Short mmCIF file of C-alpha atoms in Angstrom, two decimals:
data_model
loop_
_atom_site.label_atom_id
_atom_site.label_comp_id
_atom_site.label_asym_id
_atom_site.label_seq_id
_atom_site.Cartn_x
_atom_site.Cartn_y
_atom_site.Cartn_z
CA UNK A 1 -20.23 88.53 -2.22
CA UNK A 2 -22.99 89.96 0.01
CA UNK A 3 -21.90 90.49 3.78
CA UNK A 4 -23.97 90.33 6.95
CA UNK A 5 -25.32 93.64 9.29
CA UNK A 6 -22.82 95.40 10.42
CA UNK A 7 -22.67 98.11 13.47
CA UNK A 8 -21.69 101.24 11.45
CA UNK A 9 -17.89 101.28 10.34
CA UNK A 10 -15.28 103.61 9.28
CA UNK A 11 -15.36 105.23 5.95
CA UNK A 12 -12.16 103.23 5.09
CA UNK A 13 -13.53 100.00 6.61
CA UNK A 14 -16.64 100.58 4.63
CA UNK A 15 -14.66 101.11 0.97
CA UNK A 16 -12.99 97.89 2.38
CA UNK A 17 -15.99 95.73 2.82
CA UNK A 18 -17.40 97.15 -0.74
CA UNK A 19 -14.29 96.05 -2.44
CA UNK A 20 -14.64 92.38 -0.67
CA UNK A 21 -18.13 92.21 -1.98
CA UNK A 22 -17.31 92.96 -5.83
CA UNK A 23 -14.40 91.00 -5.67
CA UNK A 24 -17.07 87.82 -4.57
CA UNK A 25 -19.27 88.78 -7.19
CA UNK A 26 -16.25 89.62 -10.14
CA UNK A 27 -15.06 85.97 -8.93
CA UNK A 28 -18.92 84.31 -9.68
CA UNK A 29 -18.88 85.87 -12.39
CA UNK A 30 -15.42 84.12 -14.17
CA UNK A 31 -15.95 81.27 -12.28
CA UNK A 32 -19.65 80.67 -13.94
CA UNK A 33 -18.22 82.00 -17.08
CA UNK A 34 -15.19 79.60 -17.76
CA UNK A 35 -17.59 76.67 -16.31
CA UNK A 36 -20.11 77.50 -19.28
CA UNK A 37 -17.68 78.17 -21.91
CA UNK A 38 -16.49 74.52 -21.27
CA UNK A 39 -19.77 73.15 -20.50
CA UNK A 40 -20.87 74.97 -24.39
CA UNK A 41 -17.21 73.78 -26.01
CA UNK A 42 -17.38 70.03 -25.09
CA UNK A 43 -21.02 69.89 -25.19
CA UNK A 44 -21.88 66.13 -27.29
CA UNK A 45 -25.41 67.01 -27.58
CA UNK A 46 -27.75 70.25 -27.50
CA UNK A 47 -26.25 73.10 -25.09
CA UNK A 48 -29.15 74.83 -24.39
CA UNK A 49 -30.15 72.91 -20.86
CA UNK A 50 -26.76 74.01 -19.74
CA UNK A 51 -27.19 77.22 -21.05
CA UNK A 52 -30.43 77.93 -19.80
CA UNK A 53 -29.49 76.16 -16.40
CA UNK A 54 -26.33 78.94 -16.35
CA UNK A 55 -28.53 81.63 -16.75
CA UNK A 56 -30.93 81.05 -14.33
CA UNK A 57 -28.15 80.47 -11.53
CA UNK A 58 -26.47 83.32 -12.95
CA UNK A 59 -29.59 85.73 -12.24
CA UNK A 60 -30.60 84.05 -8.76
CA UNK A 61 -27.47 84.98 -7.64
CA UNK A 62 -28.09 88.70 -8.99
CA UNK A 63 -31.27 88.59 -7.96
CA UNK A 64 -30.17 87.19 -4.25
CA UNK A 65 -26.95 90.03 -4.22
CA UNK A 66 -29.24 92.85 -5.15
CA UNK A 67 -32.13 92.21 -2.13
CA UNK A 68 -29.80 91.57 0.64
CA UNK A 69 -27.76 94.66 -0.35
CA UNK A 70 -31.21 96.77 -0.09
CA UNK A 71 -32.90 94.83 2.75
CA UNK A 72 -31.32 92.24 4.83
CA UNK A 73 -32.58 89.83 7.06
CA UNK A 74 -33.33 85.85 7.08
CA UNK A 75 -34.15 86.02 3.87
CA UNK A 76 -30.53 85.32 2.49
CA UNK A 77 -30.00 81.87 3.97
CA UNK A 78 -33.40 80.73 1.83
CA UNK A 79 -31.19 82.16 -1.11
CA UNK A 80 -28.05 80.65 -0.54
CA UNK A 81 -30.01 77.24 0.19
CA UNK A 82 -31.74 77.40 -3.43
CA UNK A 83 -28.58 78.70 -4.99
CA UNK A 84 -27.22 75.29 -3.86
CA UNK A 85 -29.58 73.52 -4.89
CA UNK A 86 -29.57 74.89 -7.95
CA UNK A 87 -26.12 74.73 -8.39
CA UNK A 88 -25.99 70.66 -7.31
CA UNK A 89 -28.46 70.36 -10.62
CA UNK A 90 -26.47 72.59 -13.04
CA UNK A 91 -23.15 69.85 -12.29
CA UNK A 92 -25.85 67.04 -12.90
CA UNK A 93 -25.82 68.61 -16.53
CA UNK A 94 -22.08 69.71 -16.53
CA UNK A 95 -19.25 68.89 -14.37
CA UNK A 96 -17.79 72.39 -16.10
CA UNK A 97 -19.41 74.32 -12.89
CA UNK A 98 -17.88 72.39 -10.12
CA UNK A 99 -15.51 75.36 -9.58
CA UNK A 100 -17.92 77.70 -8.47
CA UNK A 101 -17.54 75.18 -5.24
CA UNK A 102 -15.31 77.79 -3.85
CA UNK A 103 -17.60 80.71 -4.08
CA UNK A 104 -20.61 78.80 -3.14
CA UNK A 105 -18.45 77.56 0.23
CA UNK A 106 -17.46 80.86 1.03
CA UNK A 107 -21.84 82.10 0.52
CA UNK A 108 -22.49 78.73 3.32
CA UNK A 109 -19.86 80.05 5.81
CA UNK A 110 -21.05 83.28 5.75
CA UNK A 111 -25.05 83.91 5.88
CA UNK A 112 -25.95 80.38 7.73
CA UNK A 113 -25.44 79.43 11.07
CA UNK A 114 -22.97 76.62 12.19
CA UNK A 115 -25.89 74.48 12.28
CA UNK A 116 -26.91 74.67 8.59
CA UNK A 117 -23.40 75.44 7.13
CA UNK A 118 -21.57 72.46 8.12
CA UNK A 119 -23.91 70.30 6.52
CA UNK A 120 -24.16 72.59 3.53
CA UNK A 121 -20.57 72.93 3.73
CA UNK A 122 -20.05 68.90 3.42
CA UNK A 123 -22.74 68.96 0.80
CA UNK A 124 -20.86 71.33 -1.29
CA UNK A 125 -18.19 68.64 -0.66
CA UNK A 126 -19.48 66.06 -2.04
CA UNK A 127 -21.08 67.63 -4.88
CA UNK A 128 -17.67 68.99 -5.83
CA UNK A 129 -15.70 65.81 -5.59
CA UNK A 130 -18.31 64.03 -7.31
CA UNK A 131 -18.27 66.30 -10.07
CA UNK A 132 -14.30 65.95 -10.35
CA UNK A 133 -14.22 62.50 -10.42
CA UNK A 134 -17.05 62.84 -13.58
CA UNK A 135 -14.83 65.72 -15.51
CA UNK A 136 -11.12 63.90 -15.56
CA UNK A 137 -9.72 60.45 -14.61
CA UNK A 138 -9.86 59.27 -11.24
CA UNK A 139 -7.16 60.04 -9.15
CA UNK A 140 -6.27 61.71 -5.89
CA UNK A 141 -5.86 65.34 -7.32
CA UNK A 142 -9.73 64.75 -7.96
CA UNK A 143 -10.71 64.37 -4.66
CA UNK A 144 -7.89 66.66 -2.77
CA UNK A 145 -8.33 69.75 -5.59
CA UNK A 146 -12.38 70.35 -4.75
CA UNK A 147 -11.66 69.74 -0.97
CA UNK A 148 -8.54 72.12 -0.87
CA UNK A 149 -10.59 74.78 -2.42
CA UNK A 150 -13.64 74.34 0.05
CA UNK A 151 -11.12 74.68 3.02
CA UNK A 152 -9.75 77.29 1.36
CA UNK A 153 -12.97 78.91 1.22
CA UNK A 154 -14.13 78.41 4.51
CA UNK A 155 -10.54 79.66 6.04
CA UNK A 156 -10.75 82.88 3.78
CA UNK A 157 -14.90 83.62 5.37
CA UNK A 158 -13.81 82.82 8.49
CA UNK A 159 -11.02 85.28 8.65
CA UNK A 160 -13.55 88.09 6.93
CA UNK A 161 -15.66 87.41 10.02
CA UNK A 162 -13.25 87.89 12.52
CA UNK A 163 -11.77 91.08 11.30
CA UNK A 164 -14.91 92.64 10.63
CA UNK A 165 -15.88 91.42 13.99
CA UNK A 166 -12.86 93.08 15.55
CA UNK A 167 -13.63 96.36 13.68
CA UNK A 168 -17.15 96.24 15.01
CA UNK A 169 -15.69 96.07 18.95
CA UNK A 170 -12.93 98.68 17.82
CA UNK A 171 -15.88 101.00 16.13
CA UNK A 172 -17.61 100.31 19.30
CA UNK A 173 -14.86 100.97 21.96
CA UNK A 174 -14.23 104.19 19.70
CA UNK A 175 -17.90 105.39 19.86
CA UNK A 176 -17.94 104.42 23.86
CA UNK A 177 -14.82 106.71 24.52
CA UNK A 178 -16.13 109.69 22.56
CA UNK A 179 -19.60 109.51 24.50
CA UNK A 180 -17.64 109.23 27.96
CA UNK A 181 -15.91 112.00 26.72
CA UNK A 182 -18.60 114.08 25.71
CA UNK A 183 -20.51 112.71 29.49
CA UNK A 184 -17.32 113.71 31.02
CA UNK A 185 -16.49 117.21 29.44
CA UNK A 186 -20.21 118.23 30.21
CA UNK A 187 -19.99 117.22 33.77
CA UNK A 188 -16.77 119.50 34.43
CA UNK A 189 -19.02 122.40 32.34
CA UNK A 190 -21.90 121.89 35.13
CA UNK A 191 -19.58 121.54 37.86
CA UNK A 192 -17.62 125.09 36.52
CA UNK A 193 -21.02 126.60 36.44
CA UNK A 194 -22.10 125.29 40.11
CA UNK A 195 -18.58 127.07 41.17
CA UNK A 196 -19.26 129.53 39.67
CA UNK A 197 -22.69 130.20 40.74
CA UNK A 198 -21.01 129.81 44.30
CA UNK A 199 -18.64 132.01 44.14
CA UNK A 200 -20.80 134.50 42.91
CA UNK A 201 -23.33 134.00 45.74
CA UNK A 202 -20.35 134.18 48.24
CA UNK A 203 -18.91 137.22 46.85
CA UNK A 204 -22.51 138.85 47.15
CA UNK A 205 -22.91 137.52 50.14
CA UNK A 206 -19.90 138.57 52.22
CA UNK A 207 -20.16 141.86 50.34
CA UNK A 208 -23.01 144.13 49.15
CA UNK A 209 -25.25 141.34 51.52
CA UNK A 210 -22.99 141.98 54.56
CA UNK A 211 -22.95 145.25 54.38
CA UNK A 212 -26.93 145.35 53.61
CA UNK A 213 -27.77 143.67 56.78
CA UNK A 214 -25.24 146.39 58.87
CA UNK A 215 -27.25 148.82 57.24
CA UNK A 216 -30.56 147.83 58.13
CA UNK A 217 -29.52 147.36 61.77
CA UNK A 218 -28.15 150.93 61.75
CA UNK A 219 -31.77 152.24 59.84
CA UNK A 220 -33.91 150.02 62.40
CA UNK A 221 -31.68 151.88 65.23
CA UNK A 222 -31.71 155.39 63.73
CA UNK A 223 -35.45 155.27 63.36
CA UNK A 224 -36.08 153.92 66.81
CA UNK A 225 -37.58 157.29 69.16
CA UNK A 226 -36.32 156.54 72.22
CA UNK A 227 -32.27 156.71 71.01
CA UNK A 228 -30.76 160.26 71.27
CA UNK A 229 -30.95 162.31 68.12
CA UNK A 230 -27.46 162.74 68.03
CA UNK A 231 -26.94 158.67 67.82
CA UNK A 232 -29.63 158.36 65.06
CA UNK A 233 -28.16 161.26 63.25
CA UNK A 234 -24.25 159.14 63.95
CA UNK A 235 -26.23 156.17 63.00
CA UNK A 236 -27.83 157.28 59.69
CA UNK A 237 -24.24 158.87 58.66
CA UNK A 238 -22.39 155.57 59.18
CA UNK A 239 -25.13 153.57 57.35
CA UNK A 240 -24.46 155.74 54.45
CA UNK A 241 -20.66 155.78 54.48
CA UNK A 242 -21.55 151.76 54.35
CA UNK A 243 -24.05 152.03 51.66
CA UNK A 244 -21.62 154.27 49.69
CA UNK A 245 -18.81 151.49 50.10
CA UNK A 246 -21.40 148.70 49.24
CA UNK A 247 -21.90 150.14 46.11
CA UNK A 248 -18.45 150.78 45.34
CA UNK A 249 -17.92 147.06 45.46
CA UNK A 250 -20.71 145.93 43.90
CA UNK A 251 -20.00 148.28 40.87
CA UNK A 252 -16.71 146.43 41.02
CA UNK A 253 -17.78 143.24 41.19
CA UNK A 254 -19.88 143.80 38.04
CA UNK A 255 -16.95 145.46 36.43
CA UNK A 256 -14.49 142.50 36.43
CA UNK A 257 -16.51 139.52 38.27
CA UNK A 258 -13.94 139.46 41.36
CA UNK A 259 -14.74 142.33 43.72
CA UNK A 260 -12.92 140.20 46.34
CA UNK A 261 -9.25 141.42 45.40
CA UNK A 262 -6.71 142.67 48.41
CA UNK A 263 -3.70 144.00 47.54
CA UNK A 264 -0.11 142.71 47.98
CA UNK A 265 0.09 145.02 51.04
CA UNK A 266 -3.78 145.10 51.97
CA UNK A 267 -3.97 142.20 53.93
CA UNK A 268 -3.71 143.79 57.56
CA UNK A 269 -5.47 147.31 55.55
CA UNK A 270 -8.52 144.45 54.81
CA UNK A 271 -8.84 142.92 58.20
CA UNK A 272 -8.66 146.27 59.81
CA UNK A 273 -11.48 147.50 57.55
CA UNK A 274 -13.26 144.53 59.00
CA UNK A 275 -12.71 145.64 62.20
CA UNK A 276 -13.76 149.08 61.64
CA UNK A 277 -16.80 148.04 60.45
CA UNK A 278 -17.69 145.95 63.20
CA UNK A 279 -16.92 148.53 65.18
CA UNK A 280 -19.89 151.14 62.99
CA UNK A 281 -22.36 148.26 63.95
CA UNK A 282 -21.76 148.38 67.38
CA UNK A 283 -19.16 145.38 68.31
CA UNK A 284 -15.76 146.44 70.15
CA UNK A 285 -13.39 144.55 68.24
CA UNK A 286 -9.54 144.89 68.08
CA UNK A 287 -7.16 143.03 65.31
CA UNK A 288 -3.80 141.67 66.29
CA UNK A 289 -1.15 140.44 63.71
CA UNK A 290 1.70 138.44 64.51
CA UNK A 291 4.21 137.27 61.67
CA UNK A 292 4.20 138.71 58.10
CA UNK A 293 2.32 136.59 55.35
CA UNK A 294 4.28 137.91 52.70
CA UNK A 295 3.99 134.82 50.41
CA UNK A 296 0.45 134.13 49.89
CA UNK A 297 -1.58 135.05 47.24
CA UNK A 298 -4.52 137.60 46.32
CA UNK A 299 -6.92 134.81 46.29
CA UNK A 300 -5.78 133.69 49.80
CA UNK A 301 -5.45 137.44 51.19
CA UNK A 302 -8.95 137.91 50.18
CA UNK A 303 -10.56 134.49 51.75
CA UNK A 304 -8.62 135.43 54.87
CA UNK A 305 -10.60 138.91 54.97
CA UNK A 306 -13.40 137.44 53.35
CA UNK A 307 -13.80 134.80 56.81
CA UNK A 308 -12.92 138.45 59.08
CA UNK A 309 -15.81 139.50 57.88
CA UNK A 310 -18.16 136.91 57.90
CA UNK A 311 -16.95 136.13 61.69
CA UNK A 312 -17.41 139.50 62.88
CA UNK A 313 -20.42 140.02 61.16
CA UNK A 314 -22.54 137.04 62.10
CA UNK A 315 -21.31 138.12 65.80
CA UNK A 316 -22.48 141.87 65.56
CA UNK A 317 -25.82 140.39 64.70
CA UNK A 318 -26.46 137.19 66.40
CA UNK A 319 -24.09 136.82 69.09
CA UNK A 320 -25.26 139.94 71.48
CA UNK A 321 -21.42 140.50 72.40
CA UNK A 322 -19.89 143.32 74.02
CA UNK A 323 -16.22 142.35 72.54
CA UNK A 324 -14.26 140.52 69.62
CA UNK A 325 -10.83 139.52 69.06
CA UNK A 326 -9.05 139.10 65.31
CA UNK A 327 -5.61 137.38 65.50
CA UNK A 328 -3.56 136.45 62.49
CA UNK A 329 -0.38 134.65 62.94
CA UNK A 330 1.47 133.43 60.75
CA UNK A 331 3.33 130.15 62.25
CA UNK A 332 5.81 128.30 60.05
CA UNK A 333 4.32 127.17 56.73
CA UNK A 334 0.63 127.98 58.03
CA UNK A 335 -1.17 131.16 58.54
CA UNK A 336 -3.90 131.18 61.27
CA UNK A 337 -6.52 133.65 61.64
CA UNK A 338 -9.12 133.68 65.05
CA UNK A 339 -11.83 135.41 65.63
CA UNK A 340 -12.56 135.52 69.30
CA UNK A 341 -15.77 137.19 70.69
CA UNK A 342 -17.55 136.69 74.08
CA UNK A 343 -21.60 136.41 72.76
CA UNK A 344 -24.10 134.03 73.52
CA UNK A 345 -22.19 131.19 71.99
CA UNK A 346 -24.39 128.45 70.17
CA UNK A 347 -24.42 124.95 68.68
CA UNK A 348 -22.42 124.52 65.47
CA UNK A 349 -24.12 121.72 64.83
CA UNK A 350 -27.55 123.52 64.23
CA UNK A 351 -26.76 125.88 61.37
CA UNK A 352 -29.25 125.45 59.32
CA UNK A 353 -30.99 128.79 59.05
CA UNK A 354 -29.86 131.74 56.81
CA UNK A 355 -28.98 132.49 53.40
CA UNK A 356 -26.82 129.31 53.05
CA UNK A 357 -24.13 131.22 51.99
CA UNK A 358 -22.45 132.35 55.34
CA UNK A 359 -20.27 129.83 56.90
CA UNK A 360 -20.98 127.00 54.08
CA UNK A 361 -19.59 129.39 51.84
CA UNK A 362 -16.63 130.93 54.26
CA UNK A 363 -15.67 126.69 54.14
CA UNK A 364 -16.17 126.02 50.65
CA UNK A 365 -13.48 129.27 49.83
CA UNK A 366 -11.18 127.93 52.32
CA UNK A 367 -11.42 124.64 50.78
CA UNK A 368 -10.11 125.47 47.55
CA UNK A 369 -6.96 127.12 48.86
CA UNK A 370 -6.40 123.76 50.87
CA UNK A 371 -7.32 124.99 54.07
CA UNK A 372 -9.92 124.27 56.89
CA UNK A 373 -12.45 126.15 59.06
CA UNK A 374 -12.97 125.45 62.74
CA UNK A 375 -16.12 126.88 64.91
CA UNK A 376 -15.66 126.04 68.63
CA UNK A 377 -18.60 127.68 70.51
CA UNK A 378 -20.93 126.11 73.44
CA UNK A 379 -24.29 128.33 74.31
CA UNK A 380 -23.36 130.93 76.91
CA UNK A 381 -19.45 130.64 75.80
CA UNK A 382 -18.98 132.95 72.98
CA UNK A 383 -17.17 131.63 69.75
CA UNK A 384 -13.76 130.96 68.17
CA UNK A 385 -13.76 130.54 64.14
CA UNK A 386 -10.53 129.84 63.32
CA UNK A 387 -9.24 129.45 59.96
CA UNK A 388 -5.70 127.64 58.81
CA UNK A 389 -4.25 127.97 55.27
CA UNK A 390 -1.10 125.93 54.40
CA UNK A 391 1.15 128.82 52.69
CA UNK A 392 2.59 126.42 49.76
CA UNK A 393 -1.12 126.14 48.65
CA UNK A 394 -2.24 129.40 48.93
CA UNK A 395 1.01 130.46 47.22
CA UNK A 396 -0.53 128.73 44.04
CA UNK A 397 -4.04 128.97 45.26
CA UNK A 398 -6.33 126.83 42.93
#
């Protein structure tokens, strides 16, 4: 028996359904075979109406099974209409066929809409128990056997419909759940890229970039006449020791994408370096530990020099201070570092200039060890960045 469209199935749902169909057509086929054979058998006069009636059922139905199964459409409730009404004239010439009732009740159910298949349904009915009554003496088995087989028919269809229905939503739900999947899985790819990206932009920021912009403030001083040749010549020396180290880190970086790594023991060693270097660009600065952060990680060590650096070096070139102050203390399960320097001070609020990667980035690294940055500066009143990483989440720094 033909089925309706379908949203596309399971290979073992589809063997199913191909297995329901040939068992609707294997059971027209006995069904319109026994019905002739006794139509022929107790024939009285000449069986060739019935036969040729049979035959042309027989290959409407083919005919009717063979288009829907290449092209469906509305075309198949015009061919189970005729099929009725072809089969309603075949039991005018032999009662033999009423059987077929139960296929031709299942055909109504399935390809018409309630509208037309109750009526066909009670047509079928009729036909059937009217045929019954004409085959064998009247009696209640002849009205109760056709009916019975028409329920029958219509509880079987109905079933059909809502499992295949259910398989559809399940199919459905399935395909749904592997496209938010895909959505999903893609959108953690992009967002690993964007961090990526970031992080790269940070590292080359805070490093070769930092130490870039040092050196072109030491070149723009060593090539300026009116400082003392033995400054310039001081001047030009330190800008190389920093190009030197620039490229040490950048070769680094390259090597193993993470030029960012402090040692164990490197922590104080780092922010000192900081120091230092603020110091070759012209900022006193002095670094002050208190407490030892033995328990935090290389990814923390290095965000905590990473934000040194960054600090110091947006002073040495913006802030026009004389001084700076690096503290890290370590107090209880937090570790605090402050830079403290006595510039010009400005607005946090109006940060919008730059490369984008200085204190966006310094907060976006703190961020992902669980931490937070604070800027407190008012024009004229220097600046404090301090920076505050819970230890138990820099121990297993994300």
């Amino acid at each position: 028996m033909p089925v309706p469209d379908q949203p596309p199935m399971s290979r073992a749902y589809v063997t199913a359904d191909r297995y329901v169909q040939w068992g609707g057509h294997l059971l027209f086929a006995v069904l319109m075979g026994i019905g002739l054979a006794r139509a022929v058998s107790g024939a009285t006069g000449s069986p060739v109406p019935v036969i040729l009636g049979a035959t042309a059922v027989a290959c409407w139905y083919v005919f009717g099974a063979i288009a829907i199964a290449v092209r469906r459409g509305h075309r198949e409730r015009a061919w189970v209409l005729i099929l009725l009404a072809a089969w309603t004239v075949l039991t005018v010439f032999s009662p033999d066929f009423v059987w077929v009732a139960f296929v031709l009740a299942m055909l109504c159910w399935h390809f018409l809409p309630l509208t037309l298949a109750v009526p066909a349904e009670l047509i079928v009915a009729v036909v059937a128990v009217t045929a019954a009554l004409r085959e064998g003496p009247v009696g209640a088995g002849s009205v109760l056997g056709p009916l019975i087989g028409i329920a029958t028919a219509i509880a079987v269809t109905e079933t059909v419909h809502r499992v295949v229905d259910a398989a559809a939503a399940r199919d459905a739900l399935a395909s749904e759940l592997a496209q938010t999947q895909l959505r999903l899985a893609r959108q953690e790819r992009e967002a690993v890229v964007l961090a990526e990206r970031e992080r790269m932009g940070s590292e080359i920021h805070d490093g070769a970039g930092q130490a870039l912009a040092g050196i072109v403030m030491l070149l723009q001083s060593a090539t300026d006449p009116e400082v003392e040749p033995q400054r310039r010549q001081a001047q030009a020396t330190t800008a190389l020791e920093m190009a030197t180290t620039a490229l040490a880190q950048t070769r680094s970086f390259l090597r193993d994408l993470d030029g960012s790594a402090v040692g164990a023991d490197g922590l104080a060693a780092g922010l000192q370096g900081a120091v230092d270097q603020a110091g070759r660009l012209g900022l006193a600065a002095e670094l002050h530990v208190h407490g030892t952060p033995a328990a935090l990680s290389e990814q923390s060590r290095s965000v905590l020099v990473r934000a040194a650096q960054e600090a110091l070096a947006n002073t040495a070139r913006h802030a026009q201070a004389t001084r700076a102050m690096v503290t890290l203390t370590v107090v209880g399960d937090e570790v605090h570092l402050d830079v403290v320097d006595d510039g010009r001070g400005f607005d946090p609020a109006q940060t919008g200039s730059g490369t984008g990667f200085g204190l966006s980035g310094l907060r976006s690294r703190v961020a992902r060890c669980g931490g937070a940055v604070t800027i407190d500066s008012e024009p004229g009143d220097g600046t404090t960045v301090h920076v505050c990483l819970p230890i138990e989440a820099v121990g297993g720094a994300r």
